[in-house]
Coordinates of C-alpha atoms (C1' of nucleotides) in Angstrom, one line a residue:
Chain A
X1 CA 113.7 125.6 6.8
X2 CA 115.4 125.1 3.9
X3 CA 115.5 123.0 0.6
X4 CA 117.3 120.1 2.0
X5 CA 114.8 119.7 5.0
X6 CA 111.8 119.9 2.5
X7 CA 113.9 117.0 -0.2
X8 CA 114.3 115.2 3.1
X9 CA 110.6 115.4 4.1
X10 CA 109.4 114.5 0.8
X11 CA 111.8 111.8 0.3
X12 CA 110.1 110.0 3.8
X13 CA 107.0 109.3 1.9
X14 CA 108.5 107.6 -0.8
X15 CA 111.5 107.5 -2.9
X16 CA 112.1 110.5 -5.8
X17 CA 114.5 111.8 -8.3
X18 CA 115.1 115.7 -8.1
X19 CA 113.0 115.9 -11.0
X20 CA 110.0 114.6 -9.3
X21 CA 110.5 116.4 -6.2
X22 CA 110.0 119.1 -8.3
X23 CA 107.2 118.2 -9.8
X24 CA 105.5 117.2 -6.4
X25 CA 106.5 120.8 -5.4
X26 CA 104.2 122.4 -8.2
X27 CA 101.4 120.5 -7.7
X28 CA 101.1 120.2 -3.7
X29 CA 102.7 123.3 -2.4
X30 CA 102.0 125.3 -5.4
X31 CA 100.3 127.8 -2.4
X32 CA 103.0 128.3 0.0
X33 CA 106.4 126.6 -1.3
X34 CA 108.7 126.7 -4.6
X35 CA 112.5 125.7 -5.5
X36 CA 113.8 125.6 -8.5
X37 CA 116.1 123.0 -10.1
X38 CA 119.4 125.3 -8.9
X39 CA 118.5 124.7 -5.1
X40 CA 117.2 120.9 -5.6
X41 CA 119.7 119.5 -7.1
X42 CA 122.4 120.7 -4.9
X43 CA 120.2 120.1 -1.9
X44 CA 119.8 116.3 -2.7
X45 CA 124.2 116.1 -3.4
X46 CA 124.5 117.5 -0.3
X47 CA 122.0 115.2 1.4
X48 CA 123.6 112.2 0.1
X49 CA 127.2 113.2 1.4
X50 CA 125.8 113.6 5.0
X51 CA 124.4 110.4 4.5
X52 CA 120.9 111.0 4.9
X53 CA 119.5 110.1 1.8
X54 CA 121.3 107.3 -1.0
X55 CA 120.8 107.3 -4.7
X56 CA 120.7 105.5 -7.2
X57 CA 121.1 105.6 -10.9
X58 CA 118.2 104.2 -12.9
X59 CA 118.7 103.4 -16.2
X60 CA 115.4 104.7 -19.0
X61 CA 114.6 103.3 -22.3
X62 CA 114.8 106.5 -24.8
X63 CA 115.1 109.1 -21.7
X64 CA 118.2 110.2 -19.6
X65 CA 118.9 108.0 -16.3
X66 CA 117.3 109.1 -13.6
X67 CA 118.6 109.1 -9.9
X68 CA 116.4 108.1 -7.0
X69 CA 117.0 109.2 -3.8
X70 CA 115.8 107.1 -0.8
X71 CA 116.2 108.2 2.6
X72 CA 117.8 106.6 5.3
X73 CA 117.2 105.8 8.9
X74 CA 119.9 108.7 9.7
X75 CA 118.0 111.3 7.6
X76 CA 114.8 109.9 9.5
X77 CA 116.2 110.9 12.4
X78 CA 117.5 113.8 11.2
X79 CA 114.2 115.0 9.3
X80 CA 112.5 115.0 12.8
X81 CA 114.8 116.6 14.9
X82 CA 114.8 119.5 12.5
X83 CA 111.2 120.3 11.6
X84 CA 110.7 119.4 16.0
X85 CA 113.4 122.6 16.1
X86 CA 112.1 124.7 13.9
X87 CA 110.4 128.1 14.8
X88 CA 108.5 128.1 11.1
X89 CA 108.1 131.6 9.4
X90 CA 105.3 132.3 7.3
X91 CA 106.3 135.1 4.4
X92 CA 104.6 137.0 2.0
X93 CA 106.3 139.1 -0.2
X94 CA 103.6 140.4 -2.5
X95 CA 104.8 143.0 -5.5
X96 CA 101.2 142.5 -6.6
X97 CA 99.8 144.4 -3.3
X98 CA 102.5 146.8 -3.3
X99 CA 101.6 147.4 -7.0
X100 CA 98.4 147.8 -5.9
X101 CA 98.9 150.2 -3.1
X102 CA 100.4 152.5 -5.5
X103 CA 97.6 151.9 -8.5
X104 CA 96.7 155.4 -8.6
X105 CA 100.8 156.1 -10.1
X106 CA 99.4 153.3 -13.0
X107 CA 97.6 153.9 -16.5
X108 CA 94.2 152.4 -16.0
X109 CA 94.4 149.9 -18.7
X110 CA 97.6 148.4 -17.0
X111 CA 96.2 148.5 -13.9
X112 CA 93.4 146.3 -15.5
X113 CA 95.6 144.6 -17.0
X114 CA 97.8 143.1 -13.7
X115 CA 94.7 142.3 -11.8
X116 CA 93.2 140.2 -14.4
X117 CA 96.4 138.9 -14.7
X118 CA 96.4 138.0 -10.9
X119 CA 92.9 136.2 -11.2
X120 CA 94.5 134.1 -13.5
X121 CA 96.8 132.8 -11.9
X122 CA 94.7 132.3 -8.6
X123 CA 91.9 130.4 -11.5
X124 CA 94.5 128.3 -12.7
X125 CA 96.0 127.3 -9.1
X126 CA 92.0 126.6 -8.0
X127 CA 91.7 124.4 -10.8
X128 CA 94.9 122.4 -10.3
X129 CA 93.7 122.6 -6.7
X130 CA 90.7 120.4 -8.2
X131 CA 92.0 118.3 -10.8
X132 CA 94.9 117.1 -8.2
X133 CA 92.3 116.8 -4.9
X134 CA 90.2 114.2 -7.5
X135 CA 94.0 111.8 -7.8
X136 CA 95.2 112.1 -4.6
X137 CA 92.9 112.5 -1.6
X138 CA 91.9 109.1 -0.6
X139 CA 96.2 108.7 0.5
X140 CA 96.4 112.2 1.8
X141 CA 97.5 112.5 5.5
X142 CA 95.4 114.6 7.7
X143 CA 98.3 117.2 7.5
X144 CA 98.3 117.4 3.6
X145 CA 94.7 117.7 3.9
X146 CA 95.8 120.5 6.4
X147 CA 97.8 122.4 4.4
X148 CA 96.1 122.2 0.6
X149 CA 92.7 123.0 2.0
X150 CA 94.7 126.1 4.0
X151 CA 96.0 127.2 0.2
X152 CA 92.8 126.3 -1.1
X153 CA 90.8 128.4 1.4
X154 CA 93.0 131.5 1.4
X155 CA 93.2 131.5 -2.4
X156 CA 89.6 131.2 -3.0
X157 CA 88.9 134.0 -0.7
X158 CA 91.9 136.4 -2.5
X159 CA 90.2 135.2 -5.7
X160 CA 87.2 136.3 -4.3
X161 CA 88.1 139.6 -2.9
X162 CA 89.8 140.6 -6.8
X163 CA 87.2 139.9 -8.7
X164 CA 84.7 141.7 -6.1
X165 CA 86.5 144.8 -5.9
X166 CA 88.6 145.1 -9.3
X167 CA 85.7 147.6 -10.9
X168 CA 85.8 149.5 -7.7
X169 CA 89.5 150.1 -7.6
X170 CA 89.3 150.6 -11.9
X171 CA 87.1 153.5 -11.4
X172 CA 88.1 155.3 -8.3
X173 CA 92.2 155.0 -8.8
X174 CA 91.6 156.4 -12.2
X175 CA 92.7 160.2 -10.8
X176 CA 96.7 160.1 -11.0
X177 CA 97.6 159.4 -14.6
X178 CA 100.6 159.3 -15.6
X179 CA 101.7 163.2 -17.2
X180 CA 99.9 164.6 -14.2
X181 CA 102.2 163.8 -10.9
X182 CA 100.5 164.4 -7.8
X183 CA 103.3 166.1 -5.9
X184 CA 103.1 165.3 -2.2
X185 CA 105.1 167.4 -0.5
X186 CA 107.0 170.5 -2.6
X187 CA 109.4 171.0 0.0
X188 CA 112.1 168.5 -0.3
X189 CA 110.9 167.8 -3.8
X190 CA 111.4 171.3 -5.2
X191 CA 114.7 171.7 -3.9
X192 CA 116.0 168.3 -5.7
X193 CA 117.6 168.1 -9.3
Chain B
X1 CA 110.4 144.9 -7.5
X2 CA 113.7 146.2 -4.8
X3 CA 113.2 148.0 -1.5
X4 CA 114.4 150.8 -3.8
X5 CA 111.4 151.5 -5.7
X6 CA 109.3 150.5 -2.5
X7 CA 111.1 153.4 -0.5
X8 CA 110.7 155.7 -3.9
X9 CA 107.0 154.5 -3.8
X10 CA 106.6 155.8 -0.1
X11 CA 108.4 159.0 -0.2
X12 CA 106.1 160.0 -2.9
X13 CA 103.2 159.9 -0.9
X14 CA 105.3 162.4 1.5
X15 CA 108.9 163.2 3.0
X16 CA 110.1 160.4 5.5
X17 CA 113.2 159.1 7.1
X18 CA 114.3 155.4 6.6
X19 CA 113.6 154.8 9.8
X20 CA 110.2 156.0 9.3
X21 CA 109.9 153.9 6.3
X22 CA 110.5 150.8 8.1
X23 CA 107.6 152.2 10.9
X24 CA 105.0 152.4 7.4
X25 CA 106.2 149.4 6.3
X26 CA 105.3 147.6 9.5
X27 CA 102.1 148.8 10.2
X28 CA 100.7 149.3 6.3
X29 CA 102.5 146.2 4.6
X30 CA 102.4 144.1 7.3
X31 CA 100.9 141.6 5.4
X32 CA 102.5 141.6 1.9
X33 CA 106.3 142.7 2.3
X34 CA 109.0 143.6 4.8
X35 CA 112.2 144.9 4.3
X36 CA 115.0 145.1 7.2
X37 CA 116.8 148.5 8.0
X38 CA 120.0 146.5 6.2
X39 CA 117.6 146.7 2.5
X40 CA 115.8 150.3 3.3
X41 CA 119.5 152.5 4.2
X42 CA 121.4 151.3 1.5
X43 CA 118.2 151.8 -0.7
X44 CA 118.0 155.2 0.1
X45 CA 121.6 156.0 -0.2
X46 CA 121.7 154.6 -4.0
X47 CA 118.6 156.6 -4.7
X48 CA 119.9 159.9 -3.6
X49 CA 123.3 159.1 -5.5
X50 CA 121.1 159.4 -8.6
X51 CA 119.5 162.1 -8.2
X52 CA 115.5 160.4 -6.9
X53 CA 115.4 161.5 -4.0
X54 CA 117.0 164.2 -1.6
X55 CA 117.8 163.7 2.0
X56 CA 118.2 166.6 4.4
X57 CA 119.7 166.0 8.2
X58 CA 117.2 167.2 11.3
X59 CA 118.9 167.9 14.3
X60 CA 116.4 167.0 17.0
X61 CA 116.9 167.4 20.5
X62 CA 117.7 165.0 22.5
X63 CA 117.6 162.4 19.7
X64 CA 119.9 161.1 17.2
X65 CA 119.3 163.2 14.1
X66 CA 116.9 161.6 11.4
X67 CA 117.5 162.0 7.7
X68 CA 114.6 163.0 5.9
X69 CA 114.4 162.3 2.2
X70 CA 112.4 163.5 -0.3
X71 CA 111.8 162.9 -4.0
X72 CA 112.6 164.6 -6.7
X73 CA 110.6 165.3 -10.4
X74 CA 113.6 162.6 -11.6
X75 CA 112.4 160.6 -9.2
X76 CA 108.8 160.1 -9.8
X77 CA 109.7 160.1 -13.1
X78 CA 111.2 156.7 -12.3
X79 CA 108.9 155.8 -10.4
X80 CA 106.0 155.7 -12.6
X81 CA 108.1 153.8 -15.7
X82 CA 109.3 151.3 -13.0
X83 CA 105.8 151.0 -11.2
X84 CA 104.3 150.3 -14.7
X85 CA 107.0 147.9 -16.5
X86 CA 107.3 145.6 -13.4
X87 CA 105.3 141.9 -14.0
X88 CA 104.6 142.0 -10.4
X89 CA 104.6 138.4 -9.2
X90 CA 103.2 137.2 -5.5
X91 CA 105.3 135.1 -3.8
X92 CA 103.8 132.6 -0.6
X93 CA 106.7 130.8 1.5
X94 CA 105.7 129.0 4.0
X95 CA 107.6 126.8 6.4
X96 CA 104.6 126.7 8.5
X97 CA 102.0 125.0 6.1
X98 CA 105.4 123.0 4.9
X99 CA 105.5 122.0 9.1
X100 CA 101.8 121.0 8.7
X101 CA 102.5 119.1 6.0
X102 CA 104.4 116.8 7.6
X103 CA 102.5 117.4 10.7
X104 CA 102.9 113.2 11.3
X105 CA 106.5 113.5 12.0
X106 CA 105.7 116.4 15.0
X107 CA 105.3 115.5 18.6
X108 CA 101.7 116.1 19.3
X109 CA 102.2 118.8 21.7
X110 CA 104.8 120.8 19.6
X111 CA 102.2 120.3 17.0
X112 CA 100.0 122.2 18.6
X113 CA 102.3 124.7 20.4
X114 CA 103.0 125.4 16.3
X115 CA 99.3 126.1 15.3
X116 CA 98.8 128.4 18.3
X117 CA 101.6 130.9 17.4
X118 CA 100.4 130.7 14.1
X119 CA 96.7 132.1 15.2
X120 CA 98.6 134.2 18.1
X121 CA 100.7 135.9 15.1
X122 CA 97.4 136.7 12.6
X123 CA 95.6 137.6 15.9
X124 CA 97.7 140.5 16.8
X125 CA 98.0 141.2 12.9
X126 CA 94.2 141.2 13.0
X127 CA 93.9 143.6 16.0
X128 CA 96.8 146.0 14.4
X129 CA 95.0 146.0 11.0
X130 CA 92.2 147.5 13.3
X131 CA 93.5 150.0 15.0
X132 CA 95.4 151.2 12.0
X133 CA 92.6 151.4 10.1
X134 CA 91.0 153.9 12.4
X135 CA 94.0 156.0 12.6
X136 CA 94.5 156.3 8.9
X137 CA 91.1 155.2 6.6
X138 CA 90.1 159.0 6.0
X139 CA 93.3 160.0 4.1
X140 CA 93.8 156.6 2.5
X141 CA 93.8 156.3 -1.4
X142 CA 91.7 153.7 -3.2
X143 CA 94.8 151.7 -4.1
X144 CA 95.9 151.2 -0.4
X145 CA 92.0 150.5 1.0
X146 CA 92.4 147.6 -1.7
X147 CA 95.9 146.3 -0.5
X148 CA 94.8 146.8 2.8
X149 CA 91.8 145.5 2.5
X150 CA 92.8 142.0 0.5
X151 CA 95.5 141.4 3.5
X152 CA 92.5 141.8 6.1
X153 CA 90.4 139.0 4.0
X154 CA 93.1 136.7 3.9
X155 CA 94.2 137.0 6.9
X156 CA 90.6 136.8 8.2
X157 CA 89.8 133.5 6.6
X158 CA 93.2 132.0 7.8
X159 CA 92.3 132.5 10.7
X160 CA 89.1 131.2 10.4
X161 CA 90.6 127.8 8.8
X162 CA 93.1 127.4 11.3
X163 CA 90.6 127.7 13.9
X164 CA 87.9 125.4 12.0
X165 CA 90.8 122.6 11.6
X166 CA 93.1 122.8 14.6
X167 CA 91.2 120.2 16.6
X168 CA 90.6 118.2 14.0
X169 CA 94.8 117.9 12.8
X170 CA 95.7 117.9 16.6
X171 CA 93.1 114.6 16.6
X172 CA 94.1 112.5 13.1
X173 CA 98.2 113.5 13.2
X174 CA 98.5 111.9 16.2
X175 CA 99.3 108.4 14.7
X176 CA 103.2 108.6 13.8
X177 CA 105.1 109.7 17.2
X178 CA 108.9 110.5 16.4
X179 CA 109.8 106.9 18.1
X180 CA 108.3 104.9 15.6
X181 CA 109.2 106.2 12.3
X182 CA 106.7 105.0 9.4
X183 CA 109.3 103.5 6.4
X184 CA 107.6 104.8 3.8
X185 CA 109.7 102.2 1.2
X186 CA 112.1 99.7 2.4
X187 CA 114.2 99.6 -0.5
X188 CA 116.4 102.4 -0.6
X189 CA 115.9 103.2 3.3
X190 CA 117.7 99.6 3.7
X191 CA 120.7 100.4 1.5
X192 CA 121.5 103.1 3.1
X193 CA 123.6 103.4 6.3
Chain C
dG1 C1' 111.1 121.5 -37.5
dT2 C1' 109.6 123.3 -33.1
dG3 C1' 108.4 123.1 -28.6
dA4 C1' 107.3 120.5 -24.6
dA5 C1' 108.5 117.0 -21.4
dC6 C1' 112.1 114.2 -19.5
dA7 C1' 116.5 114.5 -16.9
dT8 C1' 120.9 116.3 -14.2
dG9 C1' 124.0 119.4 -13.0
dT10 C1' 127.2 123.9 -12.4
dA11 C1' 128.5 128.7 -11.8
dA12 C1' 127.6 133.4 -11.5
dC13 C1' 124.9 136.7 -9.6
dG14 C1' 121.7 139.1 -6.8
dG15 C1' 119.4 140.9 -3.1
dG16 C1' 118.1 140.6 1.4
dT17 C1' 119.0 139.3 6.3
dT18 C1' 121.7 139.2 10.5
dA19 C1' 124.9 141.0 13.2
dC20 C1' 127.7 144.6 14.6
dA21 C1' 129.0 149.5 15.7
dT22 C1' 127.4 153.8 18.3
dG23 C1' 124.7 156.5 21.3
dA24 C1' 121.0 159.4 23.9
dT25 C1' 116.6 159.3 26.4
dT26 C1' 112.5 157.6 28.7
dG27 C1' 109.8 154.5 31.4
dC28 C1' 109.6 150.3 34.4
Chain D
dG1 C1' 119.9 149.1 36.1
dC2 C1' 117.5 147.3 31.9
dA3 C1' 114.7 147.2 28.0
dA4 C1' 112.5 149.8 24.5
dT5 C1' 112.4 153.6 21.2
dC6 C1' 114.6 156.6 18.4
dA7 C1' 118.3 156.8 14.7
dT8 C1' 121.9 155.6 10.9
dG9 C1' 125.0 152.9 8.8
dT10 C1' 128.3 148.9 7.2
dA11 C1' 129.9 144.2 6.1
dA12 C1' 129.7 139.5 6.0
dC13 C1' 127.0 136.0 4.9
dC14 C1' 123.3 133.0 3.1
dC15 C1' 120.7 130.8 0.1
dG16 C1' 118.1 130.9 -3.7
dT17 C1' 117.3 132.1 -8.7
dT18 C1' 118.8 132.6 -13.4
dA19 C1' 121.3 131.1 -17.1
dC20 C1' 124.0 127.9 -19.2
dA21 C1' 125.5 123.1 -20.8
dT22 C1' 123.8 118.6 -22.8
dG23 C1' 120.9 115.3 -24.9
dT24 C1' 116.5 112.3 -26.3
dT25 C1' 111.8 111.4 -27.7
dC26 C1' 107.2 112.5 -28.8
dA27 C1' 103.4 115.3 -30.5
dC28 C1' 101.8 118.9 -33.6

DNA sequence: GTGAACATGTAACGGGTTACATGATTGC
DNA sequence: GCAATCATGTAACCCGTTACATGTTCAC
């Protein structure tokens, strides 16, 4: 699935300029989705010459015009038959865990330092979690209720799981600093460079 | 953080081939990062042109030979700057919970063919989490019991959710069938095409 | 006056995936 | 006989990000 499907998808509940379908992107599938302006705004040109969404230039007191896209019957059609097709991945790419699984090769103190950092940003996505659950639930479909409670469950729990075992990781990978390279295997090792 | 200092990472918990570094990848990051054979050769290659690691051929009968690297003072030397000046970020992309989303605009029964792959896929993570863990918990550092151990939570409690909720999506989604589109706005839709 | 929010768009770059090329052995 | 596992490597391709270009208004 790609950018134009998701402009496509979000563009069937209503019409958007690129700017808010960005915007729409941060605060609903802040969890499991992001584009940036580079891939939007190409997505929704693209889009338009296909003829599956139209736009339209509106004009704003004090701010630069605006274009709302609409979509049409032939994107409808469209939208469907692609997310029907689609065999959906699910990725992770986490450089936090990876980070992690190597935390005894870190100085403790930035060690500390990227997990806090990490509960942080999983505090901050909770509480936009809230603020926007408050504005928008009563016209959620049962599928956005689907998905944000899905983010909102897993993140909770990964919140959880930091902030339960950060002083337990703090004190135990503490061994490996730094000046003291635990050599693993002195075969290959000694006979590089 | 590149495949590179992944595959540095992993050779300096002991010598391995690439091919075995894809194996470790598979059943240790399963849940945080993959990387194809395409990422982890070329990898390798650069890091042995600069001197981090050395590779060495095995003959082995009856088998292709393997390649094993190891990786040199140099190269743990790199390892630990990179390891420590990376802003390691944690990246969720999800077409599935994009899929659910939209879940109105899915047939009912590919709706639900959907959600059952999704619990068939953390399943089988699940069960391989398990049996890794038996194989390998004795000689595992604190830093990977953490990693480890955060990808079981999550994983857990999606699994969880997506059993909780499956019935309940299947129930309320099954309002917009893909022959009678809902128009969220008539205005631009009718424009167009 | 400085930064944030509003607003659109392009081009270069990067890094990873997919597919291809090659080939032996083992188990069904 | 066919698929899977072992084993390495290359090249084309995709698609997304980053950075740049441009400009206004509002709040601090």
């Amino acid at each position: 699935m790609d950018v134009k499907t998701l402009c496509l998808g979000l563009l069937s509940l209503g019409d958007r300029s690129g700017y808010e379908i960005k915007k729409t992107l941060e605060e609903n599938f802040r969890h499991f989705f992001r584009a940036s302006f580079g891939s939007i705004y190409p997505a929704l040109a693209e889009l338009e010459r296909a003829g599956h969404v139209v736009g339209r230039a509106i004009p704003q007191a004090g701010r630069p015009p605006k274009k709302v896209y609409g979509i049409t019957p032939t994107g409808h059609t469209v939208l469907g038959r692609t997310l029907a097709g689609e065999e959906p991945r699910h990725i992770v790419r986490s450089e936090f865990l990876v980070l992690m699984y190597f935390a005894h090769l870190l100085p403790p103190d930035r060690l500390a330092h990227v997990i806090d950092d990490m509960i942080g940003q999983f505090e901050n996505g909770l509480w936009a979690d809230l603020e926007q659950y408050e504005r928008t639930a009563p016209e959620m479909t049962p599928g956005q209720r689907f998905a944000l409670g899905y983010g909102r469950a897993v993140v909770t729990t990964a919140l959880a799981y930091l902030k339960r075992h950060r002083a337990e990781l703090l004190r135990d990978a503490g061994g490996g600093a730094p000046e003291t390279p635990v050599v693993a295997d002195a075969g290959l090792a000694a006979a590089g460079d």
